[in-house]
Amino acid sequence: MLFCPIWAGDELHSLITRNLEKLSDSLNGCVAEYFHQNGTVDSGGEDCSKKLRGYKCVLNSKATEDSMANFAIWEPAHGNFNFRHPWKQYLKLGASMRYCACCIEALNGCLDTEVEAPEFLKEHLQDVCMILSSCSSNVLKELMITMKTMRRSSKIDFFVGEMNSAVKDLQNGMKSLPTMLSVTPPDTVKGKPGTKTTIPPLMEVLPLATLVSLLIEIAARIEAIVNNIDELACLAEFKPAKDDKPKQNQSTITPISDDQDHETMTAIQKV
């Protein structure tokens, strides 16, 4: 009797890696389409539309992940997967990715609403929303590379810092909205320089406020994915980042105090 393993562990690892990329593409696509960045969204035609809906694959992947993890537990060590590889951590990671995909699905719902926010409000928040979307996407892409190579990233802390900074910029942009909506004169607000815009009804502002809150929530859920992958990297003993060694050497250097400096000079003079 011959037993031939199906190497479900390889398939599970590849599935998680692909899903990270799909989350990144869907997030960028949804935000670009909301702000009518046609050059970003429509240039790819049907392929670009598939990328935009890629989050659905993540939402529907639970059954496949559970099945593959159950098979992978019984497989012998092979390739980059050692004996007792932490396959259950992949299920935890997959769950955190689905939480993020749920937010992207809600974000995609903002595209189909019949109520549109006024253009002057969208223009006010467009840049900060696009920057946050790009920074969040960069984190997901870097995580994808980490999973694909099974090597820790030396850039992930920088990308996460950029994402958190973009969140603060977006929150500050939201704080300035009441000033734009202040009534001067009655029933009008200041829009572009030299023009006046009618105060929009609350229902017209809600879709934009929803999009902003979802982007901030997505950033928080991406940070949870970062933590889960970091935990997986520890359990599975991912390779260290390429520039970890220089950083470790640099961190061991401590400033020399005045007393130590005096002792060193005295020793040199004796020699």
mmCIF file with all atom_site columns, N, CA and C in Angstrom, residues 89-116:
data_model
loop_
_atom_site.group_PDB
_atom_site.id
_atom_site.type_symbol
_atom_site.label_atom_id
_atom_site.label_alt_id
_atom_site.label_comp_id
_atom_site.label_asym_id
_atom_site.label_entity_id
_atom_site.label_seq_id
_atom_site.pdbx_PDB_ins_code
_atom_site.Cartn_x
_atom_site.Cartn_y
_atom_site.Cartn_z
_atom_site.occupancy
_atom_site.B_iso_or_equiv
_atom_site.pdbx_formal_charge
_atom_site.auth_seq_id
_atom_site.auth_comp_id
_atom_site.auth_asym_id
_atom_site.auth_atom_id
_atom_site.pdbx_PDB_model_num
ATOM 1  N N  . GLN A 1 89  ? -2.197  28.299 13.669 1.00 0.00 ? 89  GLN A N  1
ATOM 2  C CA . GLN A 1 89  ? -2.004  29.748 13.605 1.00 0.00 ? 89  GLN A CA 1
ATOM 3  C C  . GLN A 1 89  ? -2.500  30.309 12.272 1.00 0.00 ? 89  GLN A C  1
ATOM 4  N N  . TYR A 1 90  ? -2.475  29.485 11.224 1.00 0.00 ? 90  TYR A N  1
ATOM 5  C CA . TYR A 1 90  ? -2.986  29.915 9.924  1.00 0.00 ? 90  TYR A CA 1
ATOM 6  C C  . TYR A 1 90  ? -4.497  30.165 9.996  1.00 0.00 ? 90  TYR A C  1
ATOM 7  N N  . LEU A 1 91  ? -5.188  29.353 10.795 1.00 0.00 ? 91  LEU A N  1
ATOM 8  C CA . LEU A 1 91  ? -6.632  29.551 10.950 1.00 0.00 ? 91  LEU A CA 1
ATOM 9  C C  . LEU A 1 91  ? -6.920  30.860 11.674 1.00 0.00 ? 91  LEU A C  1
ATOM 10 N N  . LYS A 1 92  ? -6.105  31.162 12.671 1.00 0.00 ? 92  LYS A N  1
ATOM 11 C CA . LYS A 1 92  ? -6.251  32.431 13.395 1.00 0.00 ? 92  LYS A CA 1
ATOM 12 C C  . LYS A 1 92  ? -5.967  33.601 12.465 1.00 0.00 ? 92  LYS A C  1
ATOM 13 N N  . LEU A 1 93  ? -4.941  33.445 11.634 1.00 0.00 ? 93  LEU A N  1
ATOM 14 C CA . LEU A 1 93  ? -4.595  34.482 10.666 1.00 0.00 ? 93  LEU A CA 1
ATOM 15 C C  . LEU A 1 93  ? -5.698  34.655 9.632  1.00 0.00 ? 93  LEU A C  1
ATOM 16 N N  . GLY A 1 94  ? -6.251  33.530 9.149  1.00 0.00 ? 94  GLY A N  1
ATOM 17 C CA . GLY A 1 94  ? -7.334  33.600 8.179  1.00 0.00 ? 94  GLY A CA 1
ATOM 18 C C  . GLY A 1 94  ? -8.560  34.305 8.735  1.00 0.00 ? 94  GLY A C  1
ATOM 19 N N  . ALA A 1 95  ? -8.845  34.082 10.019 1.00 0.00 ? 95  ALA A N  1
ATOM 20 C CA . ALA A 1 95  ? -9.994  34.749 10.649 1.00 0.00 ? 95  ALA A CA 1
ATOM 21 C C  . ALA A 1 95  ? -9.792  36.258 10.700 1.00 0.00 ? 95  ALA A C  1
ATOM 22 N N  . SER A 1 96  ? -8.585  36.711 11.052 1.00 0.00 ? 96  SER A N  1
ATOM 23 C CA . SER A 1 96  ? -8.314  38.156 11.115 1.00 0.00 ? 96  SER A CA 1
ATOM 24 C C  . SER A 1 96  ? -8.381  38.779 9.723  1.00 0.00 ? 96  SER A C  1
ATOM 25 N N  . MET A 1 97  ? -8.013  38.008 8.704  1.00 0.00 ? 97  MET A N  1
ATOM 26 C CA . MET A 1 97  ? -8.112  38.521 7.335  1.00 0.00 ? 97  MET A CA 1
ATOM 27 C C  . MET A 1 97  ? -9.570  38.643 6.897  1.00 0.00 ? 97  MET A C  1
ATOM 28 N N  . ARG A 1 98  ? -10.409 37.727 7.354  1.00 0.00 ? 98  ARG A N  1
ATOM 29 C CA . ARG A 1 98  ? -11.840 37.826 7.017  1.00 0.00 ? 98  ARG A CA 1
ATOM 30 C C  . ARG A 1 98  ? -12.486 39.024 7.709  1.00 0.00 ? 98  ARG A C  1
ATOM 31 N N  . TYR A 1 99  ? -12.054 39.341 8.925  1.00 0.00 ? 99  TYR A N  1
ATOM 32 C CA . TYR A 1 99  ? -12.557 40.549 9.586  1.00 0.00 ? 99  TYR A CA 1
ATOM 33 C C  . TYR A 1 99  ? -12.247 41.786 8.746  1.00 0.00 ? 99  TYR A C  1
ATOM 34 N N  . CYS A 1 100 ? -11.037 41.806 8.198  1.00 0.00 ? 100 CYS A N  1
ATOM 35 C CA . CYS A 1 100 ? -10.644 42.926 7.343  1.00 0.00 ? 100 CYS A CA 1
ATOM 36 C C  . CYS A 1 100 ? -11.459 42.932 6.054  1.00 0.00 ? 100 CYS A C  1
ATOM 37 N N  . ALA A 1 101 ? -11.690 41.734 5.484  1.00 0.00 ? 101 ALA A N  1
ATOM 38 C CA . ALA A 1 101 ? -12.466 41.631 4.248  1.00 0.00 ? 101 ALA A CA 1
ATOM 39 C C  . ALA A 1 101 ? -13.909 42.099 4.457  1.00 0.00 ? 101 ALA A C  1
ATOM 40 N N  . CYS A 1 102 ? -14.456 41.875 5.645  1.00 0.00 ? 102 CYS A N  1
ATOM 41 C CA . CYS A 1 102 ? -15.815 42.350 5.944  1.00 0.00 ? 102 CYS A CA 1
ATOM 42 C C  . CYS A 1 102 ? -15.896 43.869 5.845  1.00 0.00 ? 102 CYS A C  1
ATOM 43 N N  . CYS A 1 103 ? -14.866 44.548 6.350  1.00 0.00 ? 103 CYS A N  1
ATOM 44 C CA . CYS A 1 103 ? -14.834 46.014 6.266  1.00 0.00 ? 103 CYS A CA 1
ATOM 45 C C  . CYS A 1 103 ? -14.697 46.474 4.819  1.00 0.00 ? 103 CYS A C  1
ATOM 46 N N  . ILE A 1 104 ? -13.900 45.743 4.032  1.00 0.00 ? 104 ILE A N  1
ATOM 47 C CA . ILE A 1 104 ? -13.737 46.119 2.626  1.00 0.00 ? 104 ILE A CA 1
ATOM 48 C C  . ILE A 1 104 ? -15.041 45.889 1.872  1.00 0.00 ? 104 ILE A C  1
ATOM 49 N N  . GLU A 1 105 ? -15.790 44.852 2.259  1.00 0.00 ? 105 GLU A N  1
ATOM 50 C CA . GLU A 1 105 ? -17.102 44.623 1.652  1.00 0.00 ? 105 GLU A CA 1
ATOM 51 C C  . GLU A 1 105 ? -18.038 45.793 1.958  1.00 0.00 ? 105 GLU A C  1
ATOM 52 N N  . ALA A 1 106 ? -18.014 46.267 3.200  1.00 0.00 ? 106 ALA A N  1
ATOM 53 C CA . ALA A 1 106 ? -18.832 47.440 3.553  1.00 0.00 ? 106 ALA A CA 1
ATOM 54 C C  . ALA A 1 106 ? -18.351 48.677 2.797  1.00 0.00 ? 106 ALA A C  1
ATOM 55 N N  . LEU A 1 107 ? -17.026 48.775 2.622  1.00 0.00 ? 107 LEU A N  1
ATOM 56 C CA . LEU A 1 107 ? -16.456 49.883 1.860  1.00 0.00 ? 107 LEU A CA 1
ATOM 57 C C  . LEU A 1 107 ? -16.937 49.836 0.417  1.00 0.00 ? 107 LEU A C  1
ATOM 58 N N  . ASN A 1 108 ? -16.998 48.634 -0.136 1.00 0.00 ? 108 ASN A N  1
ATOM 59 C CA . ASN A 1 108 ? -17.490 48.472 -1.499 1.00 0.00 ? 108 ASN A CA 1
ATOM 60 C C  . ASN A 1 108 ? -18.953 48.874 -1.608 1.00 0.00 ? 108 ASN A C  1
ATOM 61 N N  . GLY A 1 109 ? -19.701 48.711 -0.506 1.00 0.00 ? 109 GLY A N  1
ATOM 62 C CA . GLY A 1 109 ? -21.103 49.130 -0.505 1.00 0.00 ? 109 GLY A CA 1
ATOM 63 C C  . GLY A 1 109 ? -21.263 50.631 -0.667 1.00 0.00 ? 109 GLY A C  1
ATOM 64 N N  . CYS A 1 110 ? -20.239 51.388 -0.269 1.00 0.00 ? 110 CYS A N  1
ATOM 65 C CA . CYS A 1 110 ? -20.302 52.853 -0.433 1.00 0.00 ? 110 CYS A CA 1
ATOM 66 C C  . CYS A 1 110 ? -20.320 53.248 -1.903 1.00 0.00 ? 110 CYS A C  1
ATOM 67 N N  . LEU A 1 111 ? -19.822 52.342 -2.784 1.00 0.00 ? 111 LEU A N  1
ATOM 68 C CA . LEU A 1 111 ? -19.787 52.652 -4.214 1.00 0.00 ? 111 LEU A CA 1
ATOM 69 C C  . LEU A 1 111 ? -21.174 52.559 -4.844 1.00 0.00 ? 111 LEU A C  1
ATOM 70 N N  . ASP A 1 112 ? -22.031 51.736 -4.253 1.00 0.00 ? 112 ASP A N  1
ATOM 71 C CA . ASP A 1 112 ? -23.344 51.477 -4.851 1.00 0.00 ? 112 ASP A CA 1
ATOM 72 C C  . ASP A 1 112 ? -24.452 52.350 -4.284 1.00 0.00 ? 112 ASP A C  1
ATOM 73 N N  . THR A 1 113 ? -24.129 53.203 -3.331 1.00 0.00 ? 113 THR A N  1
ATOM 74 C CA . THR A 1 113 ? -25.168 54.036 -2.744 1.00 0.00 ? 113 THR A CA 1
ATOM 75 C C  . THR A 1 113 ? -25.662 55.071 -3.744 1.00 0.00 ? 113 THR A C  1
ATOM 76 N N  . GLU A 1 114 ? -26.944 55.351 -3.691 1.00 0.00 ? 114 GLU A N  1
ATOM 77 C CA . GLU A 1 114 ? -27.528 56.334 -4.610 1.00 0.00 ? 114 GLU A CA 1
ATOM 78 C C  . GLU A 1 114 ? -27.263 57.760 -4.153 1.00 0.00 ? 114 GLU A C  1
ATOM 79 N N  . VAL A 1 115 ? -26.910 57.928 -2.876 1.00 0.00 ? 115 VAL A N  1
ATOM 80 C CA . VAL A 1 115 ? -26.653 59.259 -2.332 1.00 0.00 ? 115 VAL A CA 1
ATOM 81 C C  . VAL A 1 115 ? -25.158 59.547 -2.425 1.00 0.00 ? 115 VAL A C  1
ATOM 82 N N  . GLU A 1 116 ? -24.781 60.624 -3.064 1.00 0.00 ? 116 GLU A N  1
ATOM 83 C CA . GLU A 1 116 ? -23.374 60.997 -3.220 1.00 0.00 ? 116 GLU A CA 1
ATOM 84 C C  . GLU A 1 116 ? -23.056 62.222 -2.398 1.00 0.00 ? 116 GLU A C  1
#
